[in-house]
PDB file of C-alpha atoms in Angstrom:
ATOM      1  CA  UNK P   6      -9.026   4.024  16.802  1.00  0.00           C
ATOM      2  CA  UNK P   7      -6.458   4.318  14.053  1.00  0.00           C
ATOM      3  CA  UNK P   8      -6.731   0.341  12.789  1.00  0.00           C
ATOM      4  CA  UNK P   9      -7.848  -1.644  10.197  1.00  0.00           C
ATOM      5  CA  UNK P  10      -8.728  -5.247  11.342  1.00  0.00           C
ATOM      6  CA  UNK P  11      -8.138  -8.217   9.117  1.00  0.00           C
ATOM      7  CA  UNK P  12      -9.364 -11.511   9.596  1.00  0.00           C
ATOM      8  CA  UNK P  13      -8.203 -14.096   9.265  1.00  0.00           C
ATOM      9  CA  UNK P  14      -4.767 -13.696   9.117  1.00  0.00           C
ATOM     10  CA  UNK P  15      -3.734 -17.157   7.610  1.00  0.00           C
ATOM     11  CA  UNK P  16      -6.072 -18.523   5.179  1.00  0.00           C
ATOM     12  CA  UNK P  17      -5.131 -21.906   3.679  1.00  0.00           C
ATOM     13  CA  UNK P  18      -7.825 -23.570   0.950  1.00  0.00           C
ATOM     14  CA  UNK P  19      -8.112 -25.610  -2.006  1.00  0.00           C
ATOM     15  CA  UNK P  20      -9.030 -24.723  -5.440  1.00  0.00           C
ATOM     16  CA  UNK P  21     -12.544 -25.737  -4.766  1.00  0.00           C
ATOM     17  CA  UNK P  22     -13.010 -24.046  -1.793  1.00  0.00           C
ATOM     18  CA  UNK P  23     -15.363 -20.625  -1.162  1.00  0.00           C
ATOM     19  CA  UNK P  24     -13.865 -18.763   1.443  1.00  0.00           C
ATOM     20  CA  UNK P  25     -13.952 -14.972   2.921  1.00  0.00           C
ATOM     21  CA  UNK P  26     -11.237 -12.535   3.801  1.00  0.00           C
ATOM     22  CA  UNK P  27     -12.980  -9.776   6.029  1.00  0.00           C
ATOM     23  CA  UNK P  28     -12.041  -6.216   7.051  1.00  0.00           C
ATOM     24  CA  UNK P  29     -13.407  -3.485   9.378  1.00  0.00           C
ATOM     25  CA  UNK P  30     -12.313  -0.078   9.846  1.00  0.00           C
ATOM     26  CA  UNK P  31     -14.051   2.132  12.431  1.00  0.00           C
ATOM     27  CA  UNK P  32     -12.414   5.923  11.616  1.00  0.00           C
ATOM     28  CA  UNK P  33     -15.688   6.836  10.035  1.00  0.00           C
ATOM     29  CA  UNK P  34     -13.896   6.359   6.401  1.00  0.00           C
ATOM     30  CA  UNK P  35     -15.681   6.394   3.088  1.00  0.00           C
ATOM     31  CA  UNK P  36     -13.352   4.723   0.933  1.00  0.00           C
ATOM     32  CA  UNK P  37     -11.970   0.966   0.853  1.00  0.00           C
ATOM     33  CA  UNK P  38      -9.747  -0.836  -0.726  1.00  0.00           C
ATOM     34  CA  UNK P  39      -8.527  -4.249  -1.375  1.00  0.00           C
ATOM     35  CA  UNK P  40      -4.697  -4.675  -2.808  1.00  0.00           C
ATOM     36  CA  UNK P  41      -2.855  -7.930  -3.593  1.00  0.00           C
ATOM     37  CA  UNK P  42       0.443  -8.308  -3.152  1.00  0.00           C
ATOM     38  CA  UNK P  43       3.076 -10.821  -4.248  1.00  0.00           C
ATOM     39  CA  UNK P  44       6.887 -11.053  -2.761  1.00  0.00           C
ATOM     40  CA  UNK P  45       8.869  -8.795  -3.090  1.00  0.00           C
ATOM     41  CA  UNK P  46       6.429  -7.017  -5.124  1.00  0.00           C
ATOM     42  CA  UNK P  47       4.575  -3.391  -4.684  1.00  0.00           C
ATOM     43  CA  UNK P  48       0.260  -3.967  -3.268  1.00  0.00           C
ATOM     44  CA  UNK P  49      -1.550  -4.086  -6.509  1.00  0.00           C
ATOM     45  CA  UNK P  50      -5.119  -2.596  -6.838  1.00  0.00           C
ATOM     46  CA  UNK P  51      -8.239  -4.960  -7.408  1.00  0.00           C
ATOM     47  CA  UNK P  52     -10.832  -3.161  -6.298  1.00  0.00           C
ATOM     48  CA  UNK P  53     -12.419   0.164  -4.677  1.00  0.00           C
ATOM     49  CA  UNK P  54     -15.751   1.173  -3.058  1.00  0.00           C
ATOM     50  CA  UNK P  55     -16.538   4.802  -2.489  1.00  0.00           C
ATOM     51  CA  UNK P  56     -19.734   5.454  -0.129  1.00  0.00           C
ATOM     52  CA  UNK P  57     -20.153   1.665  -0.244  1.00  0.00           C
ATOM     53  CA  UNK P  58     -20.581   1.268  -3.820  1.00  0.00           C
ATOM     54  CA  UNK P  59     -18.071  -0.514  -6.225  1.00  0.00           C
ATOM     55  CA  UNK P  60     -16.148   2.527  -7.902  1.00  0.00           C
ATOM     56  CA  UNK P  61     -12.977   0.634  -9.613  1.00  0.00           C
ATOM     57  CA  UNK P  62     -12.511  -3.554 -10.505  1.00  0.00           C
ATOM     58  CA  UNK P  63      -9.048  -3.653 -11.685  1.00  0.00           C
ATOM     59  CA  UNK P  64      -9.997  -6.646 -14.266  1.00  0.00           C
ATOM     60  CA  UNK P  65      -9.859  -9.009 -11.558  1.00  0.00           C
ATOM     61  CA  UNK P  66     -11.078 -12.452 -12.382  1.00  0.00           C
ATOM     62  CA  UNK P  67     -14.871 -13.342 -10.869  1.00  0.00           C
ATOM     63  CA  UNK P  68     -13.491 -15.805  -8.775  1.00  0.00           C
ATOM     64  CA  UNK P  69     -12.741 -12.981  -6.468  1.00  0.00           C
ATOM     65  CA  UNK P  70     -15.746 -11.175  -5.657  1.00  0.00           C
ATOM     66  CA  UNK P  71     -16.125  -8.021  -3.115  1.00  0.00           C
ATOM     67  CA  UNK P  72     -18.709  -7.060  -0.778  1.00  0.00           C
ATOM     68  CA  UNK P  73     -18.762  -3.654   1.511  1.00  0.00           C
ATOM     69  CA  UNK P  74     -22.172  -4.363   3.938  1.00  0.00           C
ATOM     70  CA  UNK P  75     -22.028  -1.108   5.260  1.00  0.00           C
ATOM     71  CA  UNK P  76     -19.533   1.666   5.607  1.00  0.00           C
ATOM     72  CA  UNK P  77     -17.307  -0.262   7.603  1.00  0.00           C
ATOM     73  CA  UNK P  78     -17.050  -3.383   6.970  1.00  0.00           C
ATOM     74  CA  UNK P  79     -15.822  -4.682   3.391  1.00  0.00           C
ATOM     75  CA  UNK P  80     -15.663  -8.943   2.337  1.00  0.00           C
ATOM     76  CA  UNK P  81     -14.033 -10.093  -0.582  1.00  0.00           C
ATOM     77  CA  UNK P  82     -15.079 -13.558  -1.256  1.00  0.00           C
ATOM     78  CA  UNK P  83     -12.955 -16.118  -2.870  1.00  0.00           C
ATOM     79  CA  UNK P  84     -14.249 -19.269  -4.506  1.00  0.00           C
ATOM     80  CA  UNK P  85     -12.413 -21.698  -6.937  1.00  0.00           C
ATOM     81  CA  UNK P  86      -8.956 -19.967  -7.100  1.00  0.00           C
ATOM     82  CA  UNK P  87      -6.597 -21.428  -8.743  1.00  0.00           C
ATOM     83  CA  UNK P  88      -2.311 -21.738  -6.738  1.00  0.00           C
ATOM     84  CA  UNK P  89      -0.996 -18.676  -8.156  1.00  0.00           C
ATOM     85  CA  UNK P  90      -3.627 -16.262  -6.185  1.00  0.00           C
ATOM     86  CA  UNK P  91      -1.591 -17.157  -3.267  1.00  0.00           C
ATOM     87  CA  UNK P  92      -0.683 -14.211  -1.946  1.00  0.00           C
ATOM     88  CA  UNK P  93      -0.864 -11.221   0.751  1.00  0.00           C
ATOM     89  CA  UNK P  94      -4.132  -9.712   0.521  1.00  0.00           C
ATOM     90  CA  UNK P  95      -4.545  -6.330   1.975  1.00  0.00           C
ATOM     91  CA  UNK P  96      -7.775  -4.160   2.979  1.00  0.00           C
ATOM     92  CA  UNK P  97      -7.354  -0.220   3.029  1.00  0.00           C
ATOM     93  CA  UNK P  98      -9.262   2.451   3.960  1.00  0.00           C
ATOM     94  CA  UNK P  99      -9.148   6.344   3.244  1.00  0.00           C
ATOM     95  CA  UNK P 100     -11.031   9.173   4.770  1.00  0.00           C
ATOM     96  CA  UNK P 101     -12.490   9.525   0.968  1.00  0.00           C
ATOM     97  CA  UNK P 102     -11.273   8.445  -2.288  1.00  0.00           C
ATOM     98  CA  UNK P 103      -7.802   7.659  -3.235  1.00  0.00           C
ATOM     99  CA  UNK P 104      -5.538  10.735  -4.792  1.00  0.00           C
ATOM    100  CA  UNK P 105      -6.453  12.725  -1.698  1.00  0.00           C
ATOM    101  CA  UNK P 106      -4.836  11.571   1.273  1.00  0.00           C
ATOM    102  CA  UNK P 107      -3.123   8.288   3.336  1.00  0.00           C
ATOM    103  CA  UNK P 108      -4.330   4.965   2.951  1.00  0.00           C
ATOM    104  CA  UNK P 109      -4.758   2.945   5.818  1.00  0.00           C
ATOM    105  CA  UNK P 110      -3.448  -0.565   5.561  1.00  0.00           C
ATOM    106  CA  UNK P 111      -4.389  -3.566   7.577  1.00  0.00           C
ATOM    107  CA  UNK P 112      -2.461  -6.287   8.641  1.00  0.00           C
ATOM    108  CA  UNK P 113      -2.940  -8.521   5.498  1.00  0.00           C
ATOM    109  CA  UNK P 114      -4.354 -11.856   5.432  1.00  0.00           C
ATOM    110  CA  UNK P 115      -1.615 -14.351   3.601  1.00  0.00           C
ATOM    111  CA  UNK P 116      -3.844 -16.761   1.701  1.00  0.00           C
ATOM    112  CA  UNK P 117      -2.199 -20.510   0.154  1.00  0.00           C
ATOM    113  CA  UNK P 118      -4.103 -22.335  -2.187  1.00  0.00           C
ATOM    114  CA  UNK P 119      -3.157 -25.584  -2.920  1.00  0.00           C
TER     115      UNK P 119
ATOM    116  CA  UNK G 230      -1.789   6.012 -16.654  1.00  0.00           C
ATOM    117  CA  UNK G 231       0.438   6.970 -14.048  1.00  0.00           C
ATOM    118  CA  UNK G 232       3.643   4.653 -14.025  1.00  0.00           C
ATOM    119  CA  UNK G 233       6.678   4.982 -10.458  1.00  0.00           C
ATOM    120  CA  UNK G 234       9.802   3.685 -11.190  1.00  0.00           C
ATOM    121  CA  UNK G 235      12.051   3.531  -7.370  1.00  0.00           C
ATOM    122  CA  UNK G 236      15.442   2.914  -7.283  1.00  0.00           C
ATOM    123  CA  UNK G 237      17.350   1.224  -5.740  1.00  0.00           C
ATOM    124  CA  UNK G 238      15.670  -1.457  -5.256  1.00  0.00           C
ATOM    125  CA  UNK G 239      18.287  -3.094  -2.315  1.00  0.00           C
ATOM    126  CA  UNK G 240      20.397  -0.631   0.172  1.00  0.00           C
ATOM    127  CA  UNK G 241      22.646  -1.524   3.065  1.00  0.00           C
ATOM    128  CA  UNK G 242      23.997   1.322   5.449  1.00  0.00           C
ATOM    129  CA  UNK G 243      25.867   1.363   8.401  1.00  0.00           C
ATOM    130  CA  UNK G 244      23.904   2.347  11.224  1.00  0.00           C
ATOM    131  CA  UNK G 245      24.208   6.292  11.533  1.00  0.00           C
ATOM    132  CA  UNK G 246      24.815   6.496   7.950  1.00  0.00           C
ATOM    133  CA  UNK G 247      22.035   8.230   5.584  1.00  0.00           C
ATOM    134  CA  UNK G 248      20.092   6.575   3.528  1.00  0.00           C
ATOM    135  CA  UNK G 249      18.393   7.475  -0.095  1.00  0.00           C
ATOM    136  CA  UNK G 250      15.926   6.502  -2.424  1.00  0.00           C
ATOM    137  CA  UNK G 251      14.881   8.088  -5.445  1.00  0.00           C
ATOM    138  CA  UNK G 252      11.261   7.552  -7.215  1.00  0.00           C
ATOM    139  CA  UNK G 253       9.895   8.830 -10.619  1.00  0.00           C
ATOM    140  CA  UNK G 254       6.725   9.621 -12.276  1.00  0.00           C
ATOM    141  CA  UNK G 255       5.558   9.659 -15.425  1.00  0.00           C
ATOM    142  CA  UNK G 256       1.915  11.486 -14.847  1.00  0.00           C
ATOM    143  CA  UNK G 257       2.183  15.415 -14.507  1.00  0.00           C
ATOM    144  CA  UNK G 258      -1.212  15.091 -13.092  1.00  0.00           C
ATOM    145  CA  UNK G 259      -0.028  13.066  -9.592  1.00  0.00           C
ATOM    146  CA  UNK G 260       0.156  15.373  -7.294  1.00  0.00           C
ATOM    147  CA  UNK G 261       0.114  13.681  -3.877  1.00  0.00           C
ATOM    148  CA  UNK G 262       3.446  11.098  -2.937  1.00  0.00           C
ATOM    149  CA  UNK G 263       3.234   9.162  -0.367  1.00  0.00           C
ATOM    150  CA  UNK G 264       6.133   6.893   1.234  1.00  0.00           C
ATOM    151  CA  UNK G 265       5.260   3.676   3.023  1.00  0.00           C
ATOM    152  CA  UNK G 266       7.309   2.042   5.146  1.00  0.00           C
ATOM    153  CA  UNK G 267       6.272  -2.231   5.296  1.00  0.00           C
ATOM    154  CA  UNK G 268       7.854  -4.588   7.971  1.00  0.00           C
ATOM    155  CA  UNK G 269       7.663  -8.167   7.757  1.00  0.00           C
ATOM    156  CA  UNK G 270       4.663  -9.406   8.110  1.00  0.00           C
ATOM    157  CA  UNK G 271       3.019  -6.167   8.300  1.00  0.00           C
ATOM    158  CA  UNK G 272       0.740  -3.929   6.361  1.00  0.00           C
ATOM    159  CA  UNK G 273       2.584  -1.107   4.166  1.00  0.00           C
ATOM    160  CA  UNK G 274       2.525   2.235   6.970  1.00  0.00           C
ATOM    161  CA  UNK G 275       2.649   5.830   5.891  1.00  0.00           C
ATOM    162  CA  UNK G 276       5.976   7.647   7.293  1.00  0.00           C
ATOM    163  CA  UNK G 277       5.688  11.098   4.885  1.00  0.00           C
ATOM    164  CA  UNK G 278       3.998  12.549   2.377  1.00  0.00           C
ATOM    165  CA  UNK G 279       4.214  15.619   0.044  1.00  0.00           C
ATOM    166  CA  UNK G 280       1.760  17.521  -2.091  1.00  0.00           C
ATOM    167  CA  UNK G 281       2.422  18.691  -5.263  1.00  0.00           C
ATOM    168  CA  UNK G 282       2.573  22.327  -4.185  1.00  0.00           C
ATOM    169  CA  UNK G 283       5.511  22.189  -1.954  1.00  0.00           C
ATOM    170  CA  UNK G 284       9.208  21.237  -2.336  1.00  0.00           C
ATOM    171  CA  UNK G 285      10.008  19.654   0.831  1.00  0.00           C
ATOM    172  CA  UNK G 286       8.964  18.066   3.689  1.00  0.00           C
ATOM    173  CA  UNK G 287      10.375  16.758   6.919  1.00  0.00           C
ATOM    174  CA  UNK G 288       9.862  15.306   9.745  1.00  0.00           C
ATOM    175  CA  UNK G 289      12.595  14.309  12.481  1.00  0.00           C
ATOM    176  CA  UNK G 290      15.063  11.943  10.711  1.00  0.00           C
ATOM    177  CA  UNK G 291      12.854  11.480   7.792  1.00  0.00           C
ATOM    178  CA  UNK G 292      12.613  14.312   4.783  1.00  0.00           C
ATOM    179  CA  UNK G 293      11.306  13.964   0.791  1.00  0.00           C
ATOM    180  CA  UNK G 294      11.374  16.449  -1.638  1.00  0.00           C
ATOM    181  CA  UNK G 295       9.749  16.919  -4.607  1.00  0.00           C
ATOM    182  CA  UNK G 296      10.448  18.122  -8.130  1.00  0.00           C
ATOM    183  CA  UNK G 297       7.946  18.560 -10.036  1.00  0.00           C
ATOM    184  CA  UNK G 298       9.485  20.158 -13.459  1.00  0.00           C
ATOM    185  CA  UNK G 299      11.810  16.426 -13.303  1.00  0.00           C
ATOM    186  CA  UNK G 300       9.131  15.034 -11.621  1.00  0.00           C
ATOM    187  CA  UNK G 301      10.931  12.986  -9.243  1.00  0.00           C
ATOM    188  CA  UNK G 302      10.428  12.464  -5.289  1.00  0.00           C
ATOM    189  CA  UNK G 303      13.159  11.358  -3.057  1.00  0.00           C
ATOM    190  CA  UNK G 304      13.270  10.018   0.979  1.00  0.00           C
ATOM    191  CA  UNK G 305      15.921  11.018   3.072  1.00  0.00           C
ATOM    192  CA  UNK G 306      16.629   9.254   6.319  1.00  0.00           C
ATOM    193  CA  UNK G 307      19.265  10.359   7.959  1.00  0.00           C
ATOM    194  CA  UNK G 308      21.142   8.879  11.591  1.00  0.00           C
ATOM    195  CA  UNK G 309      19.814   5.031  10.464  1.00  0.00           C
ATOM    196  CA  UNK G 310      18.908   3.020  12.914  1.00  0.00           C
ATOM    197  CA  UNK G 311      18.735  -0.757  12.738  1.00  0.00           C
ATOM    198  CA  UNK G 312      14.966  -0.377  13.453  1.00  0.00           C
ATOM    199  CA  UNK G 313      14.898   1.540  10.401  1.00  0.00           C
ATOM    200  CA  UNK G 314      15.471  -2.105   7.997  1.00  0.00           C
ATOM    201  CA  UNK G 315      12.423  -2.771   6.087  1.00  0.00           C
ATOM    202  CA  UNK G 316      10.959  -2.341   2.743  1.00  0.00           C
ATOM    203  CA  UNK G 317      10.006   1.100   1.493  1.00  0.00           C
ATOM    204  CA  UNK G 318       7.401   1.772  -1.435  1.00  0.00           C
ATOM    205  CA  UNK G 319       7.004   5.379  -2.688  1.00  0.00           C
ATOM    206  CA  UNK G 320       3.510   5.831  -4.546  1.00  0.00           C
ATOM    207  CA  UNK G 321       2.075   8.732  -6.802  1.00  0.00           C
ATOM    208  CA  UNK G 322      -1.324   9.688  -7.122  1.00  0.00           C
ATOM    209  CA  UNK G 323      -3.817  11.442  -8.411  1.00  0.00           C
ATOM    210  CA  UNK G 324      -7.568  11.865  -8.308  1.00  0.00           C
ATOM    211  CA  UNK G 325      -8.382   8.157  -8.207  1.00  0.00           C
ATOM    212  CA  UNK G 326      -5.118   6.572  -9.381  1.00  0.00           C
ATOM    213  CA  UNK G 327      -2.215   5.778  -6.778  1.00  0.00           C
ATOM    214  CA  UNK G 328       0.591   3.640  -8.220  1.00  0.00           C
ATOM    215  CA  UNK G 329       3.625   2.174  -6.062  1.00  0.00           C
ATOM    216  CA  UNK G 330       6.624   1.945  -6.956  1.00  0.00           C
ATOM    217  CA  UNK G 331       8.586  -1.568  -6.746  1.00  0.00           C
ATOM    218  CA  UNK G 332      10.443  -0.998  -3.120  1.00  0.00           C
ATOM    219  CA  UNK G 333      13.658  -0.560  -1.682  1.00  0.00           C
ATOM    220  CA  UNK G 334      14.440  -3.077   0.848  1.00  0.00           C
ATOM    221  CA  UNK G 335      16.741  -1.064   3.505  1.00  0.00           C
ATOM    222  CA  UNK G 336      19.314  -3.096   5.529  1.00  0.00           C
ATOM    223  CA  UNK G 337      20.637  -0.671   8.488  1.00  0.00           C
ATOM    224  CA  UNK G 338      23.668  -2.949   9.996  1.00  0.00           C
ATOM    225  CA  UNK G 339      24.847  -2.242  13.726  1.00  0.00           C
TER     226      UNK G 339
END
């Protein structure tokens, strides 16, 4: 099993909402990742967890806020964004942390908030 | 930190043709560089990488090379197939830092 699962993949909510985006990975990686990315724009970092625990937060505003239960599954939970965090969110994983080999990517959930 | 600049950022080949995009770094530290290859609607997908301590790299129609001393990375795909159309992102990297670069949407035409 070579796949990281994203759910859902079409998330639509307003700007008082609380919502989740959720990802699983079951390749026995250590390291996950959440990216953002815009059109026509590069995946953009928010944040990382290494061995479960929060290792990098990109200066991403608390209205997005991550969660890795176990090793893996990781959440990132959304609550009171605002239209212009509507984007392509995507979950990867790595066998450890980044710099050291291929990141996994997921499918991407698209998120609109209106 | 480490900053990719990828160029260009559109190309359109023939089919068969070869096709070329050029990336640089700015951190002498990276020393992994990946190439992802993202289809609509897709997650980015890794087609090649190279580590700092070799030149080149290929596989099939697909090769990048590496210069470190310049420290610039370029993909080579050569015989372009239409399947081949789709946005390509090189990234450098290294201990905990990985940085894309903006993308090169390919367009192979039959």
């Amino acid at each position: 099993d070579t796949e990281v699962t994203q759910t859902p993949k079409h998330l639509v909510m307003g700007m008082t909402n609380k919502k989740s985006l959720k990802c699983e990975q079951h390749m026995g990686h250590r390291a996950m990742y959440w990216y953002k990315q815009k059109a026509k724009k590069p995946p953009e970092l928010m944040f990382v967890y290494s061995y479960e625990k929060l290792s990098i937060n990109e200066s991403v505003p608390s209205r997005f806020s991550p969660e890795c239960p176990n090793s893996s599954l990781l959440n990132l939970h959304l609550h009171a964004l605002q239209p212009e965090d509507s984007a392509l969110y995507l979950c990867a994983s790595s066998l450890m942390l980044q710099g050291s080999g291929e990141l996994f990517f997921g499918e991407g959930s698209r998120l609109t908030v209106l | 930190g480490e900053n990719v600049e990828q160029h260009p950022s559109t190309l359109s080949v023939q089919e068969g043709d070869s096709a070329v995009i050029k990336c640089t770094y700015s951190d002498s530290a990276s020393n992994y560089f990946p190439w992802y290859k993202q289809e609509l609607g897709k997650g980015p997908q890794l087609i090649i990488d190279i580590r700092s301590n070799v030149g080149e790299k290929k596989d099939q129609r697909i090769a990048v090379t590496l210069n470190k001393t310049a420290k610039h990375f370029s993909l080579h795909i050569t015989e372009t197939q239409p399947e081949d159309s789709a946005v390509y992102f090189c990234a450098a990297s290294s201990r905990n830092d990985m940085r894309f670069g903006a993308g090169t949407r390919l367009t192979v035409k039959p």
